[in-house]
Short mmCIF file of C-alpha atoms and ligand atoms in Angstrom, two decimals:
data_model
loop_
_atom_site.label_atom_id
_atom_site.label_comp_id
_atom_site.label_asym_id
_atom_site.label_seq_id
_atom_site.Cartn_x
_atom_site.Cartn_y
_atom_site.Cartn_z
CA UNK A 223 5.41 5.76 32.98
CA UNK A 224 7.82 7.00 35.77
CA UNK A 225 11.28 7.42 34.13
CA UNK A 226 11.47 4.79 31.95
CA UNK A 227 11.58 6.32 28.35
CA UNK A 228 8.90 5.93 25.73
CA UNK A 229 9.64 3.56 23.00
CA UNK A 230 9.85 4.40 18.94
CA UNK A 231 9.56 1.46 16.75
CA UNK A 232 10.61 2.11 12.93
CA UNK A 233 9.16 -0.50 10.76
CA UNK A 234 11.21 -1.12 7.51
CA UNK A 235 10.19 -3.83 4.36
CA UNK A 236 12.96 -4.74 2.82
CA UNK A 237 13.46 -6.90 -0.48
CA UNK A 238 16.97 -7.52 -2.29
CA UNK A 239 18.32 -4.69 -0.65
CA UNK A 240 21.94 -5.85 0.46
CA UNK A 241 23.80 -2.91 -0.67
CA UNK A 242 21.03 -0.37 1.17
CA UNK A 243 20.78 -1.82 4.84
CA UNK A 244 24.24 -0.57 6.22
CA UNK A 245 24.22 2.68 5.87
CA UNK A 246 20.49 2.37 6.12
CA UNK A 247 20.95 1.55 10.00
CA UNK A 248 23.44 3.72 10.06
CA UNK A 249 21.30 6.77 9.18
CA UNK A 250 18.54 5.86 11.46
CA UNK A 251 20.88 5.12 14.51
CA UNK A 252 22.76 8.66 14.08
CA UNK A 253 19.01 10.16 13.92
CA UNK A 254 17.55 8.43 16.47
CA UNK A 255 20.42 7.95 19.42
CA UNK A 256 20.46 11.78 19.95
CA UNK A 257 16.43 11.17 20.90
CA UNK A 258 14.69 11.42 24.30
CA UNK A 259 13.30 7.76 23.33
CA UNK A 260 14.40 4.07 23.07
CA UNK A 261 13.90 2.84 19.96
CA UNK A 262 13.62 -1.14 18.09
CA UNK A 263 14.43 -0.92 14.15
CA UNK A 264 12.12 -4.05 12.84
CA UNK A 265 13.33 -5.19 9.18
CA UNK A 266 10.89 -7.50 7.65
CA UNK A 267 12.80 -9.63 5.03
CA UNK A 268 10.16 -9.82 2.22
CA UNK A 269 11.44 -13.30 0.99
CA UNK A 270 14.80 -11.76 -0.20
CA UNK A 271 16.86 -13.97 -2.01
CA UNK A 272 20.29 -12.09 -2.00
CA UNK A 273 22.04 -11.37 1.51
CA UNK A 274 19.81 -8.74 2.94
CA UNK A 275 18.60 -12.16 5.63
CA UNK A 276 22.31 -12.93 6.47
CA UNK A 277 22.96 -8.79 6.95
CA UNK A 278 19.74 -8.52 8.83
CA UNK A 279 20.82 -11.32 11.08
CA UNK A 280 24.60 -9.86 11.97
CA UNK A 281 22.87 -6.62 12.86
CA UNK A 282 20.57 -8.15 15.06
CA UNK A 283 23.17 -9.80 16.75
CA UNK A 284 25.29 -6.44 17.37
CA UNK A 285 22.75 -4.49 18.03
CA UNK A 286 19.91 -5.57 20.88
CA UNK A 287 17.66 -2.57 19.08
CA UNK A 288 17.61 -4.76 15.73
CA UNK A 289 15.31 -6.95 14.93
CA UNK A 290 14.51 -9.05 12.18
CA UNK A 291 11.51 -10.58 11.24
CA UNK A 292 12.11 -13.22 8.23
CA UNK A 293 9.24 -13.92 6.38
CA UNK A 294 8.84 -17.24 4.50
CA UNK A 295 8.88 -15.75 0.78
CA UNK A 296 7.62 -12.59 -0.75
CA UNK A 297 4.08 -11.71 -0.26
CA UNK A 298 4.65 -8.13 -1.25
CA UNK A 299 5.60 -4.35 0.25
CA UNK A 300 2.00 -4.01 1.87
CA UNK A 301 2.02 -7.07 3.63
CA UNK A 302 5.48 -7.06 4.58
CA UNK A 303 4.23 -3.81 6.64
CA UNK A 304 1.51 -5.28 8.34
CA UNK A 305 3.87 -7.90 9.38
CA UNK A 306 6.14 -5.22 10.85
CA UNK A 307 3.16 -3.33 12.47
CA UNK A 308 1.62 -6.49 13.98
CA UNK A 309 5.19 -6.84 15.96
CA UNK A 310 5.92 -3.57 16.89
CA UNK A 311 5.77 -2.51 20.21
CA UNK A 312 6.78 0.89 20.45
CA UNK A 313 4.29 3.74 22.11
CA UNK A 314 4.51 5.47 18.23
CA UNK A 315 5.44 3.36 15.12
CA UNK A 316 6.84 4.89 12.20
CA UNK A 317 7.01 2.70 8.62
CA UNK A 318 9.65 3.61 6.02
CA UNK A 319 11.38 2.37 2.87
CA UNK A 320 14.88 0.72 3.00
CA UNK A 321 16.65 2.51 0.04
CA UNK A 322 16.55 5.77 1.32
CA UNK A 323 13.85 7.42 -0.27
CA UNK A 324 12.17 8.45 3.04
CA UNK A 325 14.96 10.28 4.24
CA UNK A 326 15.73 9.27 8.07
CA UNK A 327 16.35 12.79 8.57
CA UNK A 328 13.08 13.53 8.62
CA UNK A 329 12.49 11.15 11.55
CA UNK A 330 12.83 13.60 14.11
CA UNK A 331 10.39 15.99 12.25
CA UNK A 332 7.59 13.45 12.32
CA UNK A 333 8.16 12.51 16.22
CA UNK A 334 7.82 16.33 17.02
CA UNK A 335 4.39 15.76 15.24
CA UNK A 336 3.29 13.25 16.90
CA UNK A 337 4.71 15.47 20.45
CA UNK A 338 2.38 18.25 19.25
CA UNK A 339 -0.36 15.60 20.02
CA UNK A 340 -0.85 14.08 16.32
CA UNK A 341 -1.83 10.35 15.83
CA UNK A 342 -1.04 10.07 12.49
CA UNK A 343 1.63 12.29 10.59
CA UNK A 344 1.51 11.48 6.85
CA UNK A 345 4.34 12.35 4.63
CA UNK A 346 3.37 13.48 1.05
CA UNK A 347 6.13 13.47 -1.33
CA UNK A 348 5.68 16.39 -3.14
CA UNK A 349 9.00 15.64 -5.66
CA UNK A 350 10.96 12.41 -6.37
CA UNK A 351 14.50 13.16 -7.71
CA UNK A 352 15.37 11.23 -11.00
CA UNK A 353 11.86 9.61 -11.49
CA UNK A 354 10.49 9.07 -15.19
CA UNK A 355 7.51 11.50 -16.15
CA UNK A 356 5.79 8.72 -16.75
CA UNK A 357 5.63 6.69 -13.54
CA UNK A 358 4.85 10.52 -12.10
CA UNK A 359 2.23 10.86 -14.74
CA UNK A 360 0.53 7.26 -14.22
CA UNK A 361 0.80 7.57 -10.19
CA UNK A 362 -0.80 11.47 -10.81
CA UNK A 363 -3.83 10.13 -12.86
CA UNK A 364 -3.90 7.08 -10.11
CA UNK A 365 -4.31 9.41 -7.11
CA UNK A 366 -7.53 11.36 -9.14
CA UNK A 367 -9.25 8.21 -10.01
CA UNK A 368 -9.19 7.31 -6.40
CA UNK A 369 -10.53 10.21 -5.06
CA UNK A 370 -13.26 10.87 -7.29
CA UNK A 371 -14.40 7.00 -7.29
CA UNK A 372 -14.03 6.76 -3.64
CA UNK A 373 -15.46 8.66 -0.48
CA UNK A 374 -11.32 8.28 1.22
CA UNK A 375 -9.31 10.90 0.95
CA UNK A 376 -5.68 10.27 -0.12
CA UNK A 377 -3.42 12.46 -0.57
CA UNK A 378 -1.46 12.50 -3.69
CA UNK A 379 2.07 11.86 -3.46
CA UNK A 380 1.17 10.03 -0.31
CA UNK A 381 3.53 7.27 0.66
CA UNK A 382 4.03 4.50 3.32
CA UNK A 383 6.23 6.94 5.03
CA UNK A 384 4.56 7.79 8.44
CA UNK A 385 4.01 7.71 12.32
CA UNK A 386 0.83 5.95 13.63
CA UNK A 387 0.32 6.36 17.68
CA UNK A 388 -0.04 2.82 19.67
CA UNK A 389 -3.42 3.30 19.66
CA UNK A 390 -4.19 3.97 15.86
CA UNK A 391 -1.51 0.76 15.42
CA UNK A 392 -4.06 -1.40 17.62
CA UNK A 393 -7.17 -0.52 15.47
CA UNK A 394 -4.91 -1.20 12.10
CA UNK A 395 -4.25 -4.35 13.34
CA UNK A 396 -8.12 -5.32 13.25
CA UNK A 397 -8.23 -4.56 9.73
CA UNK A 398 -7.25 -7.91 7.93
CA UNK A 399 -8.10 -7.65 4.67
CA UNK A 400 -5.91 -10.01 2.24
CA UNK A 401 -5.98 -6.80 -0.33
CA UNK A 402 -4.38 -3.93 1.54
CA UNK A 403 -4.13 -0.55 0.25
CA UNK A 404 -2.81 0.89 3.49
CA UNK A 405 -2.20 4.83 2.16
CA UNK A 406 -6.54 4.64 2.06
CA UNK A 407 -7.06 2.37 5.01
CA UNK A 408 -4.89 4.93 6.87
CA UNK A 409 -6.61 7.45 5.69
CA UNK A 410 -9.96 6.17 6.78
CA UNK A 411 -8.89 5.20 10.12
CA UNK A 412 -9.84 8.78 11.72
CA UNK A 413 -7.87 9.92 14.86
CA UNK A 414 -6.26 13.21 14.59
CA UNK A 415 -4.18 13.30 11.25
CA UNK A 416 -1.78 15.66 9.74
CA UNK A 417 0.73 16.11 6.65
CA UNK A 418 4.19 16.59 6.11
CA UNK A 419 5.57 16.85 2.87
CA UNK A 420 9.48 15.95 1.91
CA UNK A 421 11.31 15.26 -1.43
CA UNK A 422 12.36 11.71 -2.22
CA UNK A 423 15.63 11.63 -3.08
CA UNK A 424 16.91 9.19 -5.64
CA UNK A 425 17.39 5.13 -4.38
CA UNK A 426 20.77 5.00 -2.55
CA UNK A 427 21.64 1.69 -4.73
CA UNK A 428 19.94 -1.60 -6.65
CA UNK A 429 16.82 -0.67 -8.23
CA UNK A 430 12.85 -0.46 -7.88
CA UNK A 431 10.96 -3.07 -7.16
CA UNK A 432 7.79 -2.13 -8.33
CA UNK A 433 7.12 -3.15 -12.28
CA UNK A 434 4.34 -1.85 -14.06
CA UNK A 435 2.46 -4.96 -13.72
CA UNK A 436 2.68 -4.71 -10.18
CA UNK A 437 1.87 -0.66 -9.60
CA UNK A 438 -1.26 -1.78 -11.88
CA UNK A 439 -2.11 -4.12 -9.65
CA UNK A 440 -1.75 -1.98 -6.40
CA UNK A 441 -3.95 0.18 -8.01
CA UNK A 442 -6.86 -2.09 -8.18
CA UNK A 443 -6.63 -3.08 -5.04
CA UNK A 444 -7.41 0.79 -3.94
CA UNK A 445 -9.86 1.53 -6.21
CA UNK A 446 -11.85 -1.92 -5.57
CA UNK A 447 -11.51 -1.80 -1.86
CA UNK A 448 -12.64 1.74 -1.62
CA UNK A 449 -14.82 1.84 -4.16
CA UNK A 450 -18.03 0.24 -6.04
CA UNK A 451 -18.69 2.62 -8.51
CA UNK A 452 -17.23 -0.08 -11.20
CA UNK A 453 -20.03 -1.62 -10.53
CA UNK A 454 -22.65 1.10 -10.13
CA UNK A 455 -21.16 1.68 -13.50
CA UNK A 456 -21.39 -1.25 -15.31
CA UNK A 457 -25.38 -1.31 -13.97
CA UNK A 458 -26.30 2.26 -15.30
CA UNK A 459 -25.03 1.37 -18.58
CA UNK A 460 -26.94 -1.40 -18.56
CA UNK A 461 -30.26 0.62 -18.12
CA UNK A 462 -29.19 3.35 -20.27
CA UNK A 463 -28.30 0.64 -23.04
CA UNK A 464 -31.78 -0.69 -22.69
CA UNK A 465 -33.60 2.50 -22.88
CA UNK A 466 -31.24 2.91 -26.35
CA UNK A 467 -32.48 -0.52 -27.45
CA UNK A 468 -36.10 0.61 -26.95
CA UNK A 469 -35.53 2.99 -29.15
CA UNK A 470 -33.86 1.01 -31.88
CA UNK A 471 -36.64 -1.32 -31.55
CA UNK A 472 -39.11 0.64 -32.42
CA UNK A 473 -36.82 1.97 -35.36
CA UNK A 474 -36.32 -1.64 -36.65
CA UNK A 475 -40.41 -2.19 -36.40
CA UNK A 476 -41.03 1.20 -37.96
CA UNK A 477 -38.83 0.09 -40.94
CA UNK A 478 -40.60 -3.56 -40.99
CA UNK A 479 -44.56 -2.46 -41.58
CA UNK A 480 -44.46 1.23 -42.63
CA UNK A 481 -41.55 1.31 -45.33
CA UNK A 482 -40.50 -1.26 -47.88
CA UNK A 483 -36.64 -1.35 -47.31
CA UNK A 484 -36.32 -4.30 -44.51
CA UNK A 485 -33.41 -5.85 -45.81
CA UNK A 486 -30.70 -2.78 -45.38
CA UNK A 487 -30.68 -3.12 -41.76
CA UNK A 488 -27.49 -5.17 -41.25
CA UNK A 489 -25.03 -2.65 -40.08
CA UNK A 490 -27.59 -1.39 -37.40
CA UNK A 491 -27.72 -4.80 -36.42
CA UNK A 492 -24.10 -5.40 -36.33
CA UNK A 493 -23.40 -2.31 -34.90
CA UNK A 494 -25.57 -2.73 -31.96
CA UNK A 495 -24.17 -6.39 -31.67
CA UNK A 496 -20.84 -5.14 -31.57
CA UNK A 497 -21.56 -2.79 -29.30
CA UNK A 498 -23.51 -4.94 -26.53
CA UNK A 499 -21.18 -7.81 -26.55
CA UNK A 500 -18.88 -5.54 -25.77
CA UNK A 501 -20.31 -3.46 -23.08
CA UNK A 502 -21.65 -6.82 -21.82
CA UNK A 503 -18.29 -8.46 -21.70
CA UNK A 504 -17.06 -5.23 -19.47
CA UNK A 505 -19.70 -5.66 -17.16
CA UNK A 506 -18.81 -8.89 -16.28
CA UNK A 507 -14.71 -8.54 -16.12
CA UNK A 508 -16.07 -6.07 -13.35
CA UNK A 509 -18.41 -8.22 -11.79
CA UNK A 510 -15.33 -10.91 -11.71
CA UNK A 511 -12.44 -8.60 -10.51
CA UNK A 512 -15.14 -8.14 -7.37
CA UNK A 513 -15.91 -12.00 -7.38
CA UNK A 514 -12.38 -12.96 -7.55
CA UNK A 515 -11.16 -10.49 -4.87
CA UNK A 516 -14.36 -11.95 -2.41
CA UNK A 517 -12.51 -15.45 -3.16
CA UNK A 518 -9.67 -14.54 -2.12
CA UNK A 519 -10.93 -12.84 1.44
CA UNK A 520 -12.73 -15.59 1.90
CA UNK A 521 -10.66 -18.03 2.22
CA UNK A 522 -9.31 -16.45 5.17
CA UNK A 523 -5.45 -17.56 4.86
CA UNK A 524 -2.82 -16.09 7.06
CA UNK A 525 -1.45 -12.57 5.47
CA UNK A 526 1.72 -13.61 6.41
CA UNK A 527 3.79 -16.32 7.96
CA UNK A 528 7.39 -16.31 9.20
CA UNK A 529 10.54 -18.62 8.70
CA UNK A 530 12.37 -17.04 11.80
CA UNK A 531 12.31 -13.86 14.28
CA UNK A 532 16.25 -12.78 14.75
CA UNK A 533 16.50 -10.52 17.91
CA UNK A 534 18.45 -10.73 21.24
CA UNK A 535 15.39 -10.04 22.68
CA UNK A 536 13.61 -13.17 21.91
CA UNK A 537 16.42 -15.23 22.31
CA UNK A 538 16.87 -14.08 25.83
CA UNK A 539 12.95 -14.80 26.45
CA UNK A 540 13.94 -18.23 25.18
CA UNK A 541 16.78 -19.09 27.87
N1 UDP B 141 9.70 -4.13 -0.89
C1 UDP B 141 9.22 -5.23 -0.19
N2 UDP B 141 8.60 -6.24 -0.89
C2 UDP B 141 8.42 -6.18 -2.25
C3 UDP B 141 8.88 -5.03 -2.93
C4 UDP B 141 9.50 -4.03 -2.23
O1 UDP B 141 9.36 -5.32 1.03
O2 UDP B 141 7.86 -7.13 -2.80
C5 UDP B 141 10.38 -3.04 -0.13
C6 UDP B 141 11.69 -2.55 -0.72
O3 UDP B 141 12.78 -3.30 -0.28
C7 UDP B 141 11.75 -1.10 -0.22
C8 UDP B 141 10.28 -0.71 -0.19
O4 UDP B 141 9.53 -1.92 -0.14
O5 UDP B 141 12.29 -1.01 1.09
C9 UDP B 141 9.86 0.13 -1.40
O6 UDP B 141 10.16 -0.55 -2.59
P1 UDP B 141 10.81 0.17 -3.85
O7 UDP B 141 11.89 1.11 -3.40
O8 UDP B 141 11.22 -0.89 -4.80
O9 UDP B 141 9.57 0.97 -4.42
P2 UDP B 141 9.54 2.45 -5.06
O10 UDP B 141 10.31 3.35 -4.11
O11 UDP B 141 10.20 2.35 -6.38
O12 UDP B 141 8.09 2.79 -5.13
MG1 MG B 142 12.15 3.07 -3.37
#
């Protein structure tokens, strides 16, 4: 490597966040110049439809570290990553959030890690200023469910805030499922991990992004990539069900020949009608969650594509 100094790439999604990416840069720039290495900021424009392109662009064009990578509408925070980590090219490659909730103070902190010979350094938010009990709550319960219905590991409180050596970023990029739960795939990946846990301070400006709807459906996508107890589930009901039914056959033929009351038998009936529809009906919204996510792997689409890559860098390789 001679004297030429290593390179840190700092991957940052961004989606309507105009009023966040000044002082944003500014932040990382005053954490980062003081460094030993070069680094390249990458913004990925998640299909922003405010200024954040147009702000993304004038940086760029100031600053030869800046690039911008616009994609061609919003596919969503964990693709809008992958995007970023597909183009990266630094020797360590650390992902963040735009609004200021992974503090780029702590930068320095997680490249010491990664001096001390770590591959991965993981930050775990262990406290999120000004955040509703109940999305704490909802995202405690989440992290549980995941780790008692799948053999992964992730941490609660764990966040896309972290550093990933060049050579865990080159297996990641292998991995190209459509449904991407990175926190798990991450945390699956091996190499030699460790933790470092910060508080999340409050957004800097605009709001969250993430609506119930769509935290529910992040959720899924861990719990079915990771996991196939759903399934497992819906099957052992199924046999435990069926030894039940044995039984209340043999209750229904008692009553039939032995005893003379065979008419008073409807609410058993409707009872155990109710009750296998509906257990039926559960198995099968599990069976199709699965089907429907193998329809959409299948298909094989690009994660990703992009309306325009702003850096000096590639404009020079153009000339
Ligand atoms: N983000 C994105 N695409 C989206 C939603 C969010 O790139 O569809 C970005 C957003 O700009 C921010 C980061 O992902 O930099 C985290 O989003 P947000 O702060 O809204 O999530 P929260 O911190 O509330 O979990
Ligand atoms: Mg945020």
């Amino acid at each position: 490597m001679g004297l030429e100094k290593q390179l840190v790439s700092i991957v940052v999604p961004v989606y309507n966040e105009q009023e966040n990416i000044d002082s944003f840069y500014q932040e990382v720039v005053k954490h980062m110049e003081p460094m030993k290495y070069d680094f390249e900021l990458i913004f990925v424009d998640d299909g922003s439809k405010d200024a954040t392109p147009l702000i993304l662009e004038r940086l760029a064009h100031s600053d030869k570290r800046v690039r911008a990578l616009i994609l061609a509408r919003n596919f969503g925070h964990q693709i809008a990553l992958t995007c970023g980590l597909d183009h990266a090219e630094g020797h360590a490659v650390i992902t963040m959030d735009g609004d200021m909730q992974h503090p780029p103070e702590m930068l320095p902190a997680l490249i010491a890690r990664w001096e001390a010979g770590f591959q991965v350094v993981q930050t775990v938010r262990i406290n999120t200023e000004g955040v509703s009990w109940f999305k704490s709550f909802t995202s405690g319960m989440f992290y549980k469910l995941m780790n008692a219905m799948s053999n992964i590991e992730v941490a609660e409180g764990g966040s896309d805030f972290r550093l990933l050596d060049k050579q865990v970023v080159d297996s990641f990029r292998r991995f190209r499922e459509r449904a991407r739960f990175i926190r798990g795939m991450i945390s699956a990946i091996g190499y030699r991990q460790t933790k470092l846990e910060f508080i999340a301070p409050k957004r800097f400006a605009g709001h969250s992004k993430f609506s119930l709807k769509r935290m529910l459906h992040f959720a899924l996508d861990g719990i079915t990539a990771y996991s196939k107890l759903p399934l497992r589930f819906a099957f052992y009901l199924g046999i435990i069900l069926g030894f039940g039914s044995i039984g209340l056959t043999l209750h229904v033929l008692y009553i039939k020949f032995l005893t003379s009351e065979a008419v008073p038998g409807w609410a058993t009936i409707t009872a155990s009608i109710l009750l296998l529809g509906g257990m039926q009906l559960a198995g099968i919204g599990i069976i199709g969650e699965y089907v429907g996510r193998i329809f959409e792997e299948v298909k094989q689409r690009p994660l990703y594509w992009l309306a325009a890559e702003i850096s000096q860098q590639k404009e020079r390789n153009k000339m």
